[in-house]
C-alpha positions as a LaTeX table, in Angstrom:
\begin{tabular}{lrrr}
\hline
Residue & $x$ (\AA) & $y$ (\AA) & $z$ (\AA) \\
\hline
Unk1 & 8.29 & 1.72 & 29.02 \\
Unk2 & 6.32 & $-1.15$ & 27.48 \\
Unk3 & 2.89 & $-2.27$ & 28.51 \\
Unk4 & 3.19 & $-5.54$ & 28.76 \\
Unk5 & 4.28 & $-7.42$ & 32.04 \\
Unk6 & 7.89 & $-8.07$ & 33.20 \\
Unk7 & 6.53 & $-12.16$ & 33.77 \\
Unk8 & 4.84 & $-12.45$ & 30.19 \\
Unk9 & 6.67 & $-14.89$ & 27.63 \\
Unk10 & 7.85 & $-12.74$ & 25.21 \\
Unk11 & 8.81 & $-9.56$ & 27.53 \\
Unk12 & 11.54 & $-12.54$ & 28.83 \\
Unk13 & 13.34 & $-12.86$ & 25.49 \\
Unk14 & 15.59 & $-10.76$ & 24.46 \\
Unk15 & 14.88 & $-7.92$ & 21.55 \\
Unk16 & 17.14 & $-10.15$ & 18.98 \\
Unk17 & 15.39 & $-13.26$ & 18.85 \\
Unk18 & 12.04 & $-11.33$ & 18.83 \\
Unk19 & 13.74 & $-9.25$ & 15.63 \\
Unk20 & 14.06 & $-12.11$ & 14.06 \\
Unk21 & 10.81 & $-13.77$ & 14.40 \\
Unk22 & 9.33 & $-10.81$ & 12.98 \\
Unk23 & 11.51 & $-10.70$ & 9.94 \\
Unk24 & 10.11 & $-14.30$ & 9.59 \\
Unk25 & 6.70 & $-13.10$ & 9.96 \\
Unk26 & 7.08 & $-10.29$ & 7.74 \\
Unk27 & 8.58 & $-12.37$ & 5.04 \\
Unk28 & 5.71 & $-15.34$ & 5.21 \\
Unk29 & 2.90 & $-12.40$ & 4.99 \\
Unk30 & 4.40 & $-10.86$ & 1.96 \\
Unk31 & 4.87 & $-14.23$ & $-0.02$ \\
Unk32 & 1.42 & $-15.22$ & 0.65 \\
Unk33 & $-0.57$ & $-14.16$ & $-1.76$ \\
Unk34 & $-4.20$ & $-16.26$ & $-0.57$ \\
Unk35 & $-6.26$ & $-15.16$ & 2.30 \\
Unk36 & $-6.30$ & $-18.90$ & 3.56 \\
Unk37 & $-2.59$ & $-18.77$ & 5.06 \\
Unk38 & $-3.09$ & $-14.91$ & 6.12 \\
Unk39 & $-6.18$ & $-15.37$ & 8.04 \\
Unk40 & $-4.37$ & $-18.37$ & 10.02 \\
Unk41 & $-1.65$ & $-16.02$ & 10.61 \\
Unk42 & $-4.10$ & $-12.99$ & 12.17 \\
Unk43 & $-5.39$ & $-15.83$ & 14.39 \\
Unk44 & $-2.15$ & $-17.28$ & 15.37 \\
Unk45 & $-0.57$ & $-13.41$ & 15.85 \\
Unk46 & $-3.98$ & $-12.68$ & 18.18 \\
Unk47 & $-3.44$ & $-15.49$ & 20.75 \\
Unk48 & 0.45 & $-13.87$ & 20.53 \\
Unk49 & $-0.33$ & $-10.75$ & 21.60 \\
Unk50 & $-3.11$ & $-11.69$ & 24.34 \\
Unk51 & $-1.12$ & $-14.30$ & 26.16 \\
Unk52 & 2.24 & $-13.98$ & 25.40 \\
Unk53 & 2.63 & $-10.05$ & 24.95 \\
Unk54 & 0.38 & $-9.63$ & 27.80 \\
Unk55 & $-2.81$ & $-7.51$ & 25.93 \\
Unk56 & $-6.19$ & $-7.56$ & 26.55 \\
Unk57 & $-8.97$ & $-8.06$ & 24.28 \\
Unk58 & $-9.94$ & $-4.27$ & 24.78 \\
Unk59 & $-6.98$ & $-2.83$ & 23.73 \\
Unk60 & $-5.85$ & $-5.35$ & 21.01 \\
Unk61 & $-9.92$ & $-4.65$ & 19.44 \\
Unk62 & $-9.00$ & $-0.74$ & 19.66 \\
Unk63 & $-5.46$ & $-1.30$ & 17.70 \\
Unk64 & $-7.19$ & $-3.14$ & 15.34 \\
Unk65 & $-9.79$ & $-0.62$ & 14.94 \\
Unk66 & $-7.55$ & 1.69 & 13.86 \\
Unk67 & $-6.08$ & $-0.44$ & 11.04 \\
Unk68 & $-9.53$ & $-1.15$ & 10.13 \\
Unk69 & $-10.10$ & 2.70 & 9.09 \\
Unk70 & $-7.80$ & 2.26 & 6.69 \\
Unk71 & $-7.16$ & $-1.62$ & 5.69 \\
Unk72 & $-11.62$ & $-1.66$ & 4.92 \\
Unk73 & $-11.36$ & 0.95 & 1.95 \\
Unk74 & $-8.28$ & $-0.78$ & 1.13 \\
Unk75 & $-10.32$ & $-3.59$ & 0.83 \\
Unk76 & $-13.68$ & $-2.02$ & $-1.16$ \\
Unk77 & $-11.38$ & $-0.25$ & $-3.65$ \\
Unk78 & $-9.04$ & $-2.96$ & $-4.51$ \\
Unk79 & $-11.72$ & $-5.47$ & $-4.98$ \\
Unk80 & $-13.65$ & $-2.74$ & $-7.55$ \\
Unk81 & $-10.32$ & $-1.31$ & $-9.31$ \\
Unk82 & $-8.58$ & $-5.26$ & $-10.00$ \\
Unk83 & $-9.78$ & $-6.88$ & $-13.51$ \\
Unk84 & $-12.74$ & $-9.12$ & $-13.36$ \\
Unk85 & $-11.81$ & $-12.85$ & $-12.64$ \\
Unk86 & $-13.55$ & $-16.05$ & $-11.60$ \\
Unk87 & $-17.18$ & $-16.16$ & $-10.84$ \\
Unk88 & $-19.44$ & $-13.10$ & $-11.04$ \\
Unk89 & $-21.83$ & $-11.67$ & $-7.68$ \\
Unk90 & $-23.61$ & $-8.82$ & $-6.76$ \\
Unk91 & $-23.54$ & $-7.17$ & $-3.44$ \\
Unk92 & $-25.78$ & $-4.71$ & $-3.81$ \\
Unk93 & $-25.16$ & $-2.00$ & $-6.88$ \\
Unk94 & $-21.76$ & $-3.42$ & $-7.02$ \\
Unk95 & $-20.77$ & $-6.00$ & $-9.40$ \\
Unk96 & $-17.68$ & $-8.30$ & $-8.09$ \\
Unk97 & $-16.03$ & $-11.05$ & $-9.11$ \\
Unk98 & $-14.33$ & $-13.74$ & $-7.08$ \\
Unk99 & $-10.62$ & $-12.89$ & $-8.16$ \\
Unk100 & $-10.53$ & $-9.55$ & $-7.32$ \\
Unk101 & $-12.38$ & $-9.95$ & $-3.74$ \\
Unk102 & $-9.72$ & $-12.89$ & $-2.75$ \\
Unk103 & $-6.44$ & $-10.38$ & $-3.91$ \\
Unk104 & $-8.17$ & $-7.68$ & $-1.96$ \\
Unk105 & $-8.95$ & $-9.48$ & 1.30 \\
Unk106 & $-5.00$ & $-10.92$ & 0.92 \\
Unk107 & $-3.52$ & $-7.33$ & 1.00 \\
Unk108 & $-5.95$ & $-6.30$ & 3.51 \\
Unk109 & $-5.06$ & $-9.50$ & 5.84 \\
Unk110 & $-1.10$ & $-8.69$ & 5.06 \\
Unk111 & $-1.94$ & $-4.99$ & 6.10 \\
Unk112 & $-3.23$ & $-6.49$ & 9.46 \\
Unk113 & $-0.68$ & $-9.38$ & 10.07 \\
Unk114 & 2.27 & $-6.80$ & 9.52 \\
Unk115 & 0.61 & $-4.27$ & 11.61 \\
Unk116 & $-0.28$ & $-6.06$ & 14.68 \\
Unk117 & 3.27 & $-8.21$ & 14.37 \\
Unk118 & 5.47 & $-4.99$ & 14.62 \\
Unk119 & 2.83 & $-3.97$ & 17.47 \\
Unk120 & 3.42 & $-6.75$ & 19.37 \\
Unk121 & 7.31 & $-6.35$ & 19.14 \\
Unk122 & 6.96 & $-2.55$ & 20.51 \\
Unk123 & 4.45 & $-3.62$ & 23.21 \\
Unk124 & 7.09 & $-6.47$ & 24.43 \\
Unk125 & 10.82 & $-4.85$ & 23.76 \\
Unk126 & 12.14 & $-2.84$ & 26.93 \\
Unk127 & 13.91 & 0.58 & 24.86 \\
Unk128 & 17.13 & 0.31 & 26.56 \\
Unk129 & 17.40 & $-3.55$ & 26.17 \\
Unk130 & 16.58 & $-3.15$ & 21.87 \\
Unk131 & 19.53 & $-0.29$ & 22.09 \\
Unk132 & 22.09 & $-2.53$ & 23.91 \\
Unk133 & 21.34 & $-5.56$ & 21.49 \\
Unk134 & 21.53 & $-3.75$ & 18.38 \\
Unk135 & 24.67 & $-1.61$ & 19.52 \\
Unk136 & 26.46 & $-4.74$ & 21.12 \\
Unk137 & 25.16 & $-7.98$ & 19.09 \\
Unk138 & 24.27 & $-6.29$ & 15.80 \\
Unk139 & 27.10 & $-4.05$ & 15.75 \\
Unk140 & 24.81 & $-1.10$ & 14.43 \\
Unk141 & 25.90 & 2.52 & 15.20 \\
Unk142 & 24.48 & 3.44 & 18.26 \\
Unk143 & 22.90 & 6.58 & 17.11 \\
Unk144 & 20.98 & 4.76 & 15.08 \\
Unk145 & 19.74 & 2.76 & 17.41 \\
Unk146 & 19.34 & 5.04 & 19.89 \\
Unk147 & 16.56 & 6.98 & 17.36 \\
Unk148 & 14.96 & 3.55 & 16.91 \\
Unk149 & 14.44 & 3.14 & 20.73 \\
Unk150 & 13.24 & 6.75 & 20.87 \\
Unk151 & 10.34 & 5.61 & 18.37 \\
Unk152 & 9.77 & 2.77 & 20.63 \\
Unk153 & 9.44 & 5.05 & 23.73 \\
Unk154 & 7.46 & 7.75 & 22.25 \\
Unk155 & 4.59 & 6.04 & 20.62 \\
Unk156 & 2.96 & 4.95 & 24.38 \\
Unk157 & 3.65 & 8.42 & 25.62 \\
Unk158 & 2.10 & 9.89 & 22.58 \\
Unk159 & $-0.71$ & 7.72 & 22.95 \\
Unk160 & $-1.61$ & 8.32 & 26.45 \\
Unk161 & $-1.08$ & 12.07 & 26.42 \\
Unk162 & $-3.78$ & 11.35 & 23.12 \\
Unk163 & $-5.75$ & 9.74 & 25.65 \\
Unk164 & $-5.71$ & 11.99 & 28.46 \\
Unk165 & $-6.36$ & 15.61 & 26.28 \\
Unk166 & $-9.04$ & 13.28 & 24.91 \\
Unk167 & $-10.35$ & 12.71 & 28.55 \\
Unk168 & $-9.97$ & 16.52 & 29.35 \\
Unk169 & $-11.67$ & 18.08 & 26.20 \\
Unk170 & $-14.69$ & 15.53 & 27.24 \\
Unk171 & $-15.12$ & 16.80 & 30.70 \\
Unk172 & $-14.36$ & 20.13 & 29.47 \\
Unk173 & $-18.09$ & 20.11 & 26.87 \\
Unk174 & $-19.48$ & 17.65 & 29.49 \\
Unk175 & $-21.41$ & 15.90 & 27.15 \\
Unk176 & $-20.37$ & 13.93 & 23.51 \\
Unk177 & $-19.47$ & 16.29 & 20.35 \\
Unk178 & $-22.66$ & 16.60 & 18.42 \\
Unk179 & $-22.72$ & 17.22 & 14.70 \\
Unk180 & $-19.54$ & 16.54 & 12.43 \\
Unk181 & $-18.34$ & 20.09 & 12.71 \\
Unk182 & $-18.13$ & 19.31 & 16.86 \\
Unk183 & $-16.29$ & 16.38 & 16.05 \\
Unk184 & $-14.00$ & 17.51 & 13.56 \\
Unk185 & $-12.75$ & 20.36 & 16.07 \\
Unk186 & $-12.47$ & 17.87 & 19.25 \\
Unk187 & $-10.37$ & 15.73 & 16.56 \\
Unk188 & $-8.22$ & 18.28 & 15.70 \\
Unk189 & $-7.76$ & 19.40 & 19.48 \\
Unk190 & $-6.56$ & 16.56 & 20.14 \\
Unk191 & $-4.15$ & 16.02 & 17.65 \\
Unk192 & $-2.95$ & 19.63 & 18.62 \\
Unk193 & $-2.39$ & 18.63 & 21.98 \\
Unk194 & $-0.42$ & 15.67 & 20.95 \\
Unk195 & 1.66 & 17.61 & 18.32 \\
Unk196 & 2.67 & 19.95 & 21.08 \\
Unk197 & 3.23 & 17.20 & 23.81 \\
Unk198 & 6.00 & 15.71 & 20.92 \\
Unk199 & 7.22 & 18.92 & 20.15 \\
Unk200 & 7.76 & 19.34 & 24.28 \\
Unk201 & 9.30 & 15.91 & 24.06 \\
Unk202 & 11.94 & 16.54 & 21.81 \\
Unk203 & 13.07 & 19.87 & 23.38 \\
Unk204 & 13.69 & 17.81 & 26.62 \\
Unk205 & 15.49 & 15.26 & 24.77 \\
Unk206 & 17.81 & 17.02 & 22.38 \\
Unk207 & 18.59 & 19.56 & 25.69 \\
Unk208 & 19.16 & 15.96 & 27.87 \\
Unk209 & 21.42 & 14.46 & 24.81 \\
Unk210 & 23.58 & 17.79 & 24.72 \\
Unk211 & 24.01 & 18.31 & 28.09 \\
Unk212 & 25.07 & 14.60 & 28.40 \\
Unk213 & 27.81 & 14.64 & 25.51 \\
Unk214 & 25.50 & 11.93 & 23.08 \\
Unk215 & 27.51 & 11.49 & 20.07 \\
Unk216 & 30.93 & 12.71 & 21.02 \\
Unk217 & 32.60 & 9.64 & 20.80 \\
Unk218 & 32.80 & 7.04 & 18.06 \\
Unk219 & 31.50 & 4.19 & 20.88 \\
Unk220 & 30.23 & 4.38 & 23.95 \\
Unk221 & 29.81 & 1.41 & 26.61 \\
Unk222 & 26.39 & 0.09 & 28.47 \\
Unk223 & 25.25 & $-0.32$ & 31.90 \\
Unk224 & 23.41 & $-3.79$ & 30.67 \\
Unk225 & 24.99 & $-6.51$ & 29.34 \\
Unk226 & 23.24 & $-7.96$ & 26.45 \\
Unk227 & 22.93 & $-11.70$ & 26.31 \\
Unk228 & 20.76 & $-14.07$ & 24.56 \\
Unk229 & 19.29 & $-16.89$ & 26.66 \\
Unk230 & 18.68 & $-20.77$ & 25.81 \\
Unk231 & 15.35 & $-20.39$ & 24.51 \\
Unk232 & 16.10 & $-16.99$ & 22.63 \\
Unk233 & 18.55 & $-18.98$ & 20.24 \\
Unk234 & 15.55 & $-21.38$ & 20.09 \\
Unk235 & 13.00 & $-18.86$ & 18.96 \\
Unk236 & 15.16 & $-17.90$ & 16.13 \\
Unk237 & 16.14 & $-21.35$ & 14.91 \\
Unk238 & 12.38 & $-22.24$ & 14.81 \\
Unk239 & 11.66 & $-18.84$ & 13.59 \\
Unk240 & 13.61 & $-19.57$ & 10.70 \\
Unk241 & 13.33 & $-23.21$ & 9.97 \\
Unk242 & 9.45 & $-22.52$ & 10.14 \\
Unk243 & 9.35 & $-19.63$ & 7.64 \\
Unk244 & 11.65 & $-21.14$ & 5.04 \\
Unk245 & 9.29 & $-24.57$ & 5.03 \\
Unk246 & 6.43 & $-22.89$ & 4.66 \\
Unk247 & 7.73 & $-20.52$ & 1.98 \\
Unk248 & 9.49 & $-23.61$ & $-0.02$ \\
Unk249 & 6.10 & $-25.82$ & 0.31 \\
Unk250 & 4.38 & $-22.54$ & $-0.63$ \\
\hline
\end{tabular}
């Protein structure tokens, strides 16, 4: 189950039109090639997820923070490996030019704007409404869907049972980890403790999907009925018209 609220905008439009916004988003942060338009499109993707996906500040800054880990050496090492171009500076006992810093802040803005965009979709899609639409609308094999919406379902439990051996290993020392060798081993404890919750996961799953006869027949039918509202069809028509302006003016 998602986090975000059954009254919030976007958990009211069906998984389609959202699918196709963030093809359009997707497409617009790979063609851009300036941090100008990317930055815009962080901002713009920020109010998104706070008032229409329904997240707060704290855990859209935590999200991000993990990105961050890996889009800020992204950034360093693209900036020093890219030939020298435009205006010389130092920062410190590194040498930069202008050229390389702008490439390197675009890639690590696309990073972000692709990250949080497919974060939002996953934080507003119900499972079982992305498998109906896909299976009904798209026409996809419903296995294959199926394993999609499993990915969607999994990641929140993963990341509260990552939360909650987290919460038990700190009570358990009943203080912080002190020293990196501490912290490495509460790190890997916890990432043992989610391993095994997925592992525990899957055995329930594949012993549910047996027992119920999944993939035995070439279709299958659905309790929900998958339709597409008024303003869904409008989300995707201005999805599209937007993103094909702005790439032809671009």
């Amino acid at each position: 189950m998602t986090a975000a609220a059954k009254d919030d905008p976007l958990q009211l439009l069906d998984p389609l039109s959202k699918l196709v916004s963030l093809f359009c988003v997707a497409a617009l942060a790979m063609h851009w090639d300036r941090p100008l338009p990317l930055v815009l499109m962080l901002a713009v993707l920020l109010a998104v997820a706070r008032y229409g996906a329904g997240m707060t500040w704290r855990r859209l800054s935590k999200r991000m923070a993990y990105i961050a880990i890996f889009g800020l050496p992204l950034l360093l090492l693209t900036a020093l490996a890219a030939p020298p171009n435009g205006a010389a500076f130092e920062i410190g006992p590194l040498r930069l030019s202008e050229g390389p810093v702008a490439y390197a802040a675009a890639i690590t803005l696309r990073m972000f704007c692709l990250f949080l965009s497919s974060l939002i979709y996953i934080e507003s899609t119900d499972p079982q409404d992305f498998v109906v639409m896909m299976t009904t609308r798209l026409k996809l094999p419903y296995r294959f869907a199926f394993g999609v919406s499993m990915a969607l379902t999994f990641l929140p439990m993963l990341e509260a049972e990552g939360r909650s051996a987290a919460e038990a290993r700190k009570i358990r020392y009943g203080r912080q980890p002190r020293g990196f060798g501490e912290r490495v081993e509460n790190w890997r404890g916890n990432v043992t403790a989610v391993f095994a919750g997925a592992v525990r996961r899957i055995e329930q799953t594949a012993g549910s999907m047996e027992a119920k006869g999944f993939g035995a027949f070439r279709h299958r039918t659905f309790l929900r009925e998958a339709r597409i509202s008024a303003g869904g069809y409008a989300v995707m028509l201005l999805s599209v018209t937007g993103a094909s302006l702005l790439l032809w003016i671009s």
